Amino acid sequence: MKIYSCQMHIDQALDELIEKEEVYPVMKAVPESEKLSTKCTYCNESALYVVANK
């Protein structure tokens, strides 16, 4: 599972991944080459982070 998040929704993304996957999440910065085209899962802002279970 991967959740893309802006700065405002990072806590929500971390909580959702923990709740659904029941594992400790891994948070990484979205690569520079993908920043302009990747949107936050919760809003239309550019994603700064990707939260995943691996």
Coordinates of C-alpha atoms in Angstrom, one line a residue:
M1 CA 0.0 0.0 0.0
K2 CA 1.3 3.5 -0.9
I3 CA -0.3 6.8 0.1
Y4 CA 1.0 10.1 -1.4
S5 CA 0.7 13.0 1.0
C6 CA 1.2 16.8 1.1
Q7 CA 2.6 18.4 4.3
M8 CA -0.9 19.0 5.7
H9 CA -2.1 15.4 5.4
I10 CA 1.0 13.4 6.5
D11 CA -0.4 12.5 9.9
Q12 CA -3.6 11.3 8.3
A13 CA -1.6 9.1 5.8
L14 CA 0.5 7.6 8.6
D15 CA -2.6 6.9 10.7
E16 CA -4.4 5.3 7.8
L17 CA -1.6 3.0 6.9
I18 CA -1.1 1.8 10.4
E19 CA -4.8 1.2 10.8
K20 CA -5.2 -0.7 7.5
E21 CA -2.0 -2.6 7.3
E22 CA -1.2 -3.0 11.0
V23 CA 2.5 -2.4 10.4
Y24 CA 5.0 0.4 11.1
P25 CA 4.9 2.8 8.1
V26 CA 7.9 3.9 6.1
M27 CA 7.8 7.6 5.1
K28 CA 10.0 8.8 2.2
A29 CA 10.2 12.0 0.2
V30 CA 8.7 11.9 -3.3
P31 CA 11.6 11.9 -5.8
E32 CA 12.2 15.3 -7.5
S33 CA 11.4 13.8 -10.9
E34 CA 7.9 12.9 -9.7
K35 CA 7.0 15.9 -7.5
L36 CA 5.2 18.0 -10.2
S37 CA 3.0 15.1 -11.4
T38 CA 2.2 13.3 -8.1
K39 CA -0.8 14.6 -6.2
C40 CA -1.8 14.1 -2.5
T41 CA -4.2 11.3 -2.0
Y42 CA -6.5 13.5 0.1
C43 CA -6.4 16.8 -1.8
N44 CA -5.1 18.3 -5.0
E45 CA -1.8 19.7 -3.7
S46 CA 1.5 18.3 -4.9
A47 CA 2.6 15.3 -2.8
L48 CA 5.8 15.7 -0.8
Y49 CA 5.9 12.3 0.9
V50 CA 5.1 8.7 0.1
V51 CA 4.0 6.6 3.0
A52 CA 4.2 2.8 2.4
N53 CA 4.4 -0.5 4.3
K54 CA 7.7 -1.5 2.6

